[in-house]
Amino acid sequence: MSRDTYTKRRRFIQILSVLVLLSIPLRFFCFDLENECMRVFGRDFGLATMFYPLFGIVVLLLAVVGAGMKKGRLFCSHLCPMHMFLEKVNHPQNKSAGNRKLKVVLWSLLFSVLLTEVILSFFQPLENQIKLAASGNLPVIGTAVALFGGFMFLFVDYQERFCKKGCPYALIQMLLQSDQTRTMQFANPERTCTNCRKCEDICPMNLRARFESKGPDCTNCNLCAEACTEELGTGNTLFHFLDPEPVADQNA
């Protein structure tokens, strides 16, 4: 399946986001309780200067939300671990696999362990966690169990339903999107669609891509467009991003 520039860029951003997550257990980016500072890739910010990294994080979050107002659910398709998980387990090869349930559990274990450790390691290094857990520290044990159990429930049982009904970002995106927000459009004026349903099979959100890609649950991941190109040939996809122009520009 050929990949266009959009998908290559999306994969690159996904890799960067995973590296940032891994930097937390490695203590490159964390909050050091002992020294009362925030460590950001080799530089420590004490209580007097901690405002700067926190302000940077807030600005980044606002930038993602702001970009989503124009470009759709970019956070989901570019940065969200749940979306990466769904792309893996809802891939057509895994959907039809006889051991699908086992694969879902194994990938769920991997993502749950990683995310649990990312959260815990932001405040305590792994060696401290092990020492505290071995000594019977209930807050650490309880937090780890609650986080791990919660993530396992989301990945094994809830999956895309969480993205559609429970994700805070999805709610924010739904409230902020407008008629100027980018959408994925299915257009078949020459009736060349072969009804192969590859676009539906590849959709990580389990949407009926031809009918629901314009809805609020579509993450603009572009996988349906690639699947259509594979079926109809290079450049012949029936899915296209639509960036509506502002009303003022249209009148001009």
mmCIF file of C-alpha atoms in Angstrom:
data_model
loop_
_atom_site.group_PDB
_atom_site.id
_atom_site.type_symbol
_atom_site.label_atom_id
_atom_site.label_comp_id
_atom_site.label_asym_id
_atom_site.label_seq_id
_atom_site.Cartn_x
_atom_site.Cartn_y
_atom_site.Cartn_z
ATOM 1 C CA MET A 1 0.000 0.000 0.000
ATOM 2 C CA SER A 2 1.499 3.289 -1.065
ATOM 3 C CA ARG A 3 1.828 6.074 1.470
ATOM 4 C CA ASP A 4 1.530 9.742 0.698
ATOM 5 C CA THR A 5 3.350 12.622 2.377
ATOM 6 C CA TYR A 6 0.576 13.084 4.919
ATOM 7 C CA THR A 7 0.835 9.533 6.204
ATOM 8 C CA LYS A 8 4.630 9.597 6.285
ATOM 9 C CA ARG A 9 4.496 12.784 8.333
ATOM 10 C CA ARG A 10 1.911 11.248 10.633
ATOM 11 C CA ARG A 11 4.074 8.183 11.217
ATOM 12 C CA PHE A 12 7.074 10.403 11.945
ATOM 13 C CA ILE A 13 5.097 12.379 14.550
ATOM 14 C CA GLN A 14 3.842 9.138 16.100
ATOM 15 C CA ILE A 15 7.420 7.908 16.469
ATOM 16 C CA LEU A 16 8.442 11.205 18.081
ATOM 17 C CA SER A 17 5.545 10.991 20.530
ATOM 18 C CA VAL A 18 6.547 7.452 21.528
ATOM 19 C CA LEU A 19 10.140 8.609 22.069
ATOM 20 C CA VAL A 20 8.893 11.431 24.304
ATOM 21 C CA LEU A 21 6.889 8.917 26.329
ATOM 22 C CA LEU A 22 9.927 6.645 26.649
ATOM 23 C CA SER A 23 12.033 9.597 27.808
ATOM 24 C CA ILE A 24 9.955 9.758 31.004
ATOM 25 C CA PRO A 25 10.884 6.300 32.383
ATOM 26 C CA LEU A 26 14.456 7.070 31.310
ATOM 27 C CA ARG A 27 14.202 10.247 33.466
ATOM 28 C CA PHE A 28 15.055 12.646 30.672
ATOM 29 C CA PHE A 29 11.718 14.349 31.230
ATOM 30 C CA CYS A 30 10.332 14.049 34.745
ATOM 31 C CA PHE A 31 9.639 15.683 38.093
ATOM 32 C CA ASP A 32 12.434 15.012 40.574
ATOM 33 C CA LEU A 33 10.836 14.891 44.031
ATOM 34 C CA GLU A 34 14.134 14.624 45.880
ATOM 35 C CA ASN A 35 15.662 17.724 44.301
ATOM 36 C CA GLU A 36 12.304 19.495 43.931
ATOM 37 C CA CYS A 37 12.820 20.280 40.268
ATOM 38 C CA MET A 38 11.506 19.405 36.838
ATOM 39 C CA ARG A 39 14.054 17.817 34.518
ATOM 40 C CA VAL A 40 13.652 18.548 30.811
ATOM 41 C CA PHE A 41 16.242 16.713 28.711
ATOM 42 C CA GLY A 42 19.286 17.533 30.821
ATOM 43 C CA ARG A 43 18.176 20.862 32.247
ATOM 44 C CA ASP A 44 16.710 21.202 35.727
ATOM 45 C CA PHE A 45 14.058 23.776 36.576
ATOM 46 C CA GLY A 46 13.669 24.436 40.294
ATOM 47 C CA LEU A 47 10.632 25.769 42.076
ATOM 48 C CA ALA A 48 11.508 29.329 41.068
ATOM 49 C CA THR A 49 11.836 28.520 37.349
ATOM 50 C CA MET A 50 9.388 25.612 36.983
ATOM 51 C CA PHE A 51 6.936 28.031 35.408
ATOM 52 C CA TYR A 52 8.819 27.913 32.109
ATOM 53 C CA PRO A 53 8.440 24.180 31.272
ATOM 54 C CA LEU A 54 4.877 24.162 32.601
ATOM 55 C CA PHE A 55 4.047 27.168 30.462
ATOM 56 C CA GLY A 56 5.597 25.418 27.460
ATOM 57 C CA ILE A 57 3.419 22.340 28.062
ATOM 58 C CA VAL A 58 0.279 24.486 28.301
ATOM 59 C CA VAL A 59 1.190 26.329 25.093
ATOM 60 C CA LEU A 60 1.751 23.001 23.327
ATOM 61 C CA LEU A 61 -1.638 21.689 24.479
ATOM 62 C CA LEU A 62 -3.378 24.869 23.354
ATOM 63 C CA ALA A 63 -1.584 24.658 20.004
ATOM 64 C CA VAL A 64 -2.834 21.089 19.503
ATOM 65 C CA VAL A 65 -6.385 22.102 20.388
ATOM 66 C CA GLY A 66 -6.142 25.160 18.154
ATOM 67 C CA ALA A 67 -4.859 23.119 15.231
ATOM 68 C CA GLY A 68 -7.700 20.673 15.780
ATOM 69 C CA MET A 69 -10.238 23.468 15.291
ATOM 70 C CA LYS A 70 -8.992 23.800 11.708
ATOM 71 C CA LYS A 71 -7.552 20.387 10.856
ATOM 72 C CA GLY A 72 -9.794 18.031 12.834
ATOM 73 C CA ARG A 73 -8.771 15.396 15.386
ATOM 74 C CA LEU A 74 -5.032 15.673 14.765
ATOM 75 C CA PHE A 75 -4.152 14.677 18.312
ATOM 76 C CA CYS A 76 -5.958 11.364 17.878
ATOM 77 C CA SER A 77 -4.347 10.291 14.619
ATOM 78 C CA HIS A 78 -0.890 11.775 15.288
ATOM 79 C CA LEU A 79 -0.218 11.513 19.037
ATOM 80 C CA CYS A 80 -2.738 9.360 20.887
ATOM 81 C CA PRO A 81 -1.527 5.933 22.144
ATOM 82 C CA MET A 82 -5.061 4.565 21.891
ATOM 83 C CA HIS A 83 -5.169 5.380 18.181
ATOM 84 C CA MET A 84 -1.802 3.669 17.664
ATOM 85 C CA PHE A 85 -3.194 0.642 19.480
ATOM 86 C CA LEU A 86 -6.347 0.642 17.348
ATOM 87 C CA GLU A 87 -4.319 0.919 14.150
ATOM 88 C CA LYS A 88 -2.501 -2.226 15.199
ATOM 89 C CA VAL A 89 -5.334 -4.438 16.485
ATOM 90 C CA ASN A 90 -7.931 -3.249 13.953
ATOM 91 C CA HIS A 91 -5.663 -3.790 10.970
ATOM 92 C CA PRO A 92 -7.385 -6.150 8.495
ATOM 93 C CA GLN A 93 -4.758 -8.848 9.043
ATOM 94 C CA ASN A 94 -5.462 -8.842 12.778
ATOM 95 C CA LYS A 95 -9.232 -8.439 12.461
ATOM 96 C CA SER A 96 -9.488 -11.713 10.573
ATOM 97 C CA ALA A 97 -6.799 -13.583 12.518
ATOM 98 C CA GLY A 98 -7.863 -16.646 14.455
ATOM 99 C CA ASN A 99 -5.799 -15.537 17.449
ATOM 100 C CA ARG A 100 -7.163 -11.965 17.408
ATOM 101 C CA LYS A 101 -8.211 -12.045 21.077
ATOM 102 C CA LEU A 102 -4.740 -13.136 22.132
ATOM 103 C CA LYS A 103 -3.135 -10.375 20.061
ATOM 104 C CA VAL A 104 -5.462 -7.794 21.588
ATOM 105 C CA VAL A 105 -4.525 -8.927 25.092
ATOM 106 C CA LEU A 106 -0.801 -8.937 24.344
ATOM 107 C CA TRP A 107 -0.853 -5.470 22.766
ATOM 108 C CA SER A 108 -3.029 -4.281 25.646
ATOM 109 C CA LEU A 109 -0.466 -5.557 28.139
ATOM 110 C CA LEU A 110 2.329 -3.764 26.317
ATOM 111 C CA PHE A 111 0.515 -0.433 26.089
ATOM 112 C CA SER A 112 -0.846 -0.673 29.646
ATOM 113 C CA VAL A 113 2.555 -1.409 31.175
ATOM 114 C CA LEU A 114 4.164 1.382 29.166
ATOM 115 C CA LEU A 115 1.576 4.032 30.046
ATOM 116 C CA THR A 116 1.434 3.001 33.698
ATOM 117 C CA GLU A 117 5.195 3.242 33.977
ATOM 118 C CA VAL A 118 5.234 6.575 32.134
ATOM 119 C CA ILE A 119 2.864 8.108 34.699
ATOM 120 C CA LEU A 120 4.614 6.620 37.734
ATOM 121 C CA SER A 121 8.100 7.392 36.458
ATOM 122 C CA PHE A 122 7.286 11.045 36.002
ATOM 123 C CA PHE A 123 7.374 11.291 39.800
ATOM 124 C CA GLN A 124 9.433 8.291 40.919
ATOM 125 C CA PRO A 125 12.265 6.435 39.123
ATOM 126 C CA LEU A 126 11.716 2.740 38.545
ATOM 127 C CA GLU A 127 14.167 1.665 41.232
ATOM 128 C CA ASN A 128 12.309 3.723 43.827
ATOM 129 C CA GLN A 129 8.999 2.250 42.709
ATOM 130 C CA ILE A 130 10.350 -1.263 43.184
ATOM 131 C CA LYS A 131 11.712 -0.433 46.647
ATOM 132 C CA LEU A 132 8.472 1.196 47.753
ATOM 133 C CA ALA A 133 6.357 -1.648 46.382
ATOM 134 C CA ALA A 134 8.616 -4.257 48.041
ATOM 135 C CA SER A 135 8.248 -2.453 51.375
ATOM 136 C CA GLY A 136 4.466 -2.590 51.057
ATOM 137 C CA ASN A 137 3.860 1.075 50.244
ATOM 138 C CA LEU A 138 0.110 1.066 49.629
ATOM 139 C CA PRO A 139 -0.140 4.388 47.725
ATOM 140 C CA VAL A 140 2.413 3.230 45.130
ATOM 141 C CA ILE A 141 0.948 -0.274 44.850
ATOM 142 C CA GLY A 142 -2.613 1.010 44.694
ATOM 143 C CA THR A 143 -1.798 3.657 42.100
ATOM 144 C CA ALA A 144 0.054 1.160 39.909
ATOM 145 C CA VAL A 145 -2.741 -1.420 40.116
ATOM 146 C CA ALA A 146 -5.444 1.173 39.440
ATOM 147 C CA LEU A 147 -3.608 2.628 36.451
ATOM 148 C CA PHE A 148 -2.748 -0.758 34.965
ATOM 149 C CA GLY A 149 -6.265 -2.104 35.499
ATOM 150 C CA GLY A 150 -7.833 1.014 34.000
ATOM 151 C CA PHE A 151 -5.637 0.909 30.915
ATOM 152 C CA MET A 152 -6.279 -2.809 30.418
ATOM 153 C CA PHE A 153 -10.024 -2.201 30.580
ATOM 154 C CA LEU A 154 -9.770 0.573 27.986
ATOM 155 C CA PHE A 155 -7.561 -1.398 25.605
ATOM 156 C CA VAL A 156 -9.230 -4.801 25.916
ATOM 157 C CA ASP A 157 -12.897 -3.941 26.348
ATOM 158 C CA TYR A 158 -13.592 -0.295 25.490
ATOM 159 C CA GLN A 159 -11.208 0.489 22.612
ATOM 160 C CA GLU A 160 -12.711 2.874 20.021
ATOM 161 C CA ARG A 161 -15.834 3.340 22.152
ATOM 162 C CA PHE A 162 -13.656 5.301 24.556
ATOM 163 C CA CYS A 163 -12.502 7.534 21.686
ATOM 164 C CA LYS A 164 -16.094 8.132 20.609
ATOM 165 C CA LYS A 165 -17.809 8.499 23.980
ATOM 166 C CA GLY A 166 -15.314 8.889 26.817
ATOM 167 C CA CYS A 167 -12.255 10.789 25.579
ATOM 168 C CA PRO A 168 -12.030 14.386 26.945
ATOM 169 C CA TYR A 169 -10.232 15.547 23.808
ATOM 170 C CA ALA A 170 -13.032 14.162 21.621
ATOM 171 C CA LEU A 171 -15.523 16.221 23.639
ATOM 172 C CA ILE A 172 -13.394 19.363 23.299
ATOM 173 C CA GLN A 173 -12.989 18.751 19.573
ATOM 174 C CA MET A 174 -16.726 18.269 19.161
ATOM 175 C CA LEU A 175 -17.417 21.572 20.918
ATOM 176 C CA LEU A 176 -14.786 23.552 18.996
ATOM 177 C CA GLN A 177 -15.159 22.198 15.481
ATOM 178 C CA SER A 178 -17.097 24.282 12.999
ATOM 179 C CA ASP A 179 -18.057 24.336 9.344
ATOM 180 C CA GLN A 180 -14.471 25.451 8.684
ATOM 181 C CA THR A 181 -12.923 22.281 10.168
ATOM 182 C CA ARG A 182 -11.191 19.859 7.801
ATOM 183 C CA THR A 183 -13.105 16.682 7.028
ATOM 184 C CA MET A 184 -12.442 13.546 5.036
ATOM 185 C CA GLN A 185 -14.831 13.447 2.084
ATOM 186 C CA PHE A 186 -15.910 10.439 0.025
ATOM 187 C CA ALA A 187 -16.772 11.435 -3.539
ATOM 188 C CA ASN A 188 -17.788 8.945 -6.221
ATOM 189 C CA PRO A 189 -19.195 11.034 -9.094
ATOM 190 C CA GLU A 190 -18.173 8.544 -11.787
ATOM 191 C CA ARG A 191 -19.378 5.552 -9.742
ATOM 192 C CA THR A 192 -16.000 3.850 -9.808
ATOM 193 C CA CYS A 193 -16.304 2.457 -6.267
ATOM 194 C CA THR A 194 -15.994 -1.337 -6.419
ATOM 195 C CA ASN A 195 -17.623 -1.850 -2.992
ATOM 196 C CA CYS A 196 -14.503 -3.701 -1.840
ATOM 197 C CA ARG A 197 -14.951 -2.209 1.657
ATOM 198 C CA LYS A 198 -11.215 -1.989 2.198
ATOM 199 C CA CYS A 199 -11.772 1.527 3.516
ATOM 200 C CA GLU A 200 -14.029 0.107 6.228
ATOM 201 C CA ASP A 201 -11.710 -2.796 6.986
ATOM 202 C CA ILE A 202 -8.702 -0.500 7.513
ATOM 203 C CA CYS A 203 -10.482 2.134 9.623
ATOM 204 C CA PRO A 204 -9.054 1.974 13.177
ATOM 205 C CA MET A 205 -12.274 3.528 14.537
ATOM 206 C CA ASN A 206 -14.444 0.845 12.872
ATOM 207 C CA LEU A 207 -16.390 3.468 10.930
ATOM 208 C CA ARG A 208 -18.295 2.910 7.713
ATOM 209 C CA ALA A 209 -15.762 5.118 5.977
ATOM 210 C CA ARG A 210 -17.829 5.973 2.909
ATOM 211 C CA PHE A 211 -20.701 7.249 5.041
ATOM 212 C CA GLU A 212 -19.156 8.300 8.379
ATOM 213 C CA SER A 213 -15.772 9.787 7.483
ATOM 214 C CA LYS A 214 -17.301 13.263 7.531
ATOM 215 C CA GLY A 215 -18.603 12.756 11.076
ATOM 216 C CA PRO A 216 -17.016 13.782 14.388
ATOM 217 C CA ASP A 217 -15.566 10.312 15.060
ATOM 218 C CA CYS A 218 -13.262 10.369 12.026
ATOM 219 C CA THR A 219 -9.665 11.126 13.062
ATOM 220 C CA ASN A 220 -8.431 12.101 9.579
ATOM 221 C CA CYS A 221 -5.808 9.355 9.658
ATOM 222 C CA ASN A 222 -5.980 8.989 5.847
ATOM 223 C CA LEU A 223 -5.902 5.175 5.947
ATOM 224 C CA CYS A 224 -9.176 4.912 4.028
ATOM 225 C CA ALA A 225 -7.703 7.008 1.203
ATOM 226 C CA GLU A 226 -4.688 4.703 1.021
ATOM 227 C CA ALA A 227 -6.879 1.595 0.964
ATOM 228 C CA CYS A 228 -8.936 3.082 -1.849
ATOM 229 C CA THR A 229 -5.787 3.919 -3.807
ATOM 230 C CA GLU A 230 -4.628 0.346 -3.421
ATOM 231 C CA GLU A 231 -7.890 -0.895 -4.885
ATOM 232 C CA LEU A 232 -8.350 1.627 -7.733
ATOM 233 C CA GLY A 233 -4.722 2.413 -8.514
ATOM 234 C CA THR A 234 -2.302 5.217 -7.735
ATOM 235 C CA GLY A 235 -3.971 8.616 -7.579
ATOM 236 C CA ASN A 236 -7.487 7.225 -7.947
ATOM 237 C CA THR A 237 -8.649 7.386 -4.343
ATOM 238 C CA LEU A 238 -12.253 8.428 -3.764
ATOM 239 C CA PHE A 239 -11.381 9.939 -0.358
ATOM 240 C CA HIS A 240 -10.050 13.484 -0.143
ATOM 241 C CA PHE A 241 -9.464 16.031 2.611
ATOM 242 C CA LEU A 242 -11.746 19.023 2.379
ATOM 243 C CA ASP A 243 -10.504 22.281 3.928
ATOM 244 C CA PRO A 244 -13.497 24.641 3.761
ATOM 245 C CA GLU A 245 -12.669 28.253 3.034
ATOM 246 C CA PRO A 246 -13.891 30.969 5.415
ATOM 247 C CA VAL A 247 -17.194 32.489 4.411
ATOM 248 C CA ALA A 248 -15.582 35.905 3.942
ATOM 249 C CA ASP A 249 -13.100 34.453 1.452
ATOM 250 C CA GLN A 250 -15.850 32.686 -0.458
ATOM 251 C CA ASN A 251 -17.816 35.928 -0.797
ATOM 252 C CA ALA A 252 -14.706 37.723 -2.006
#
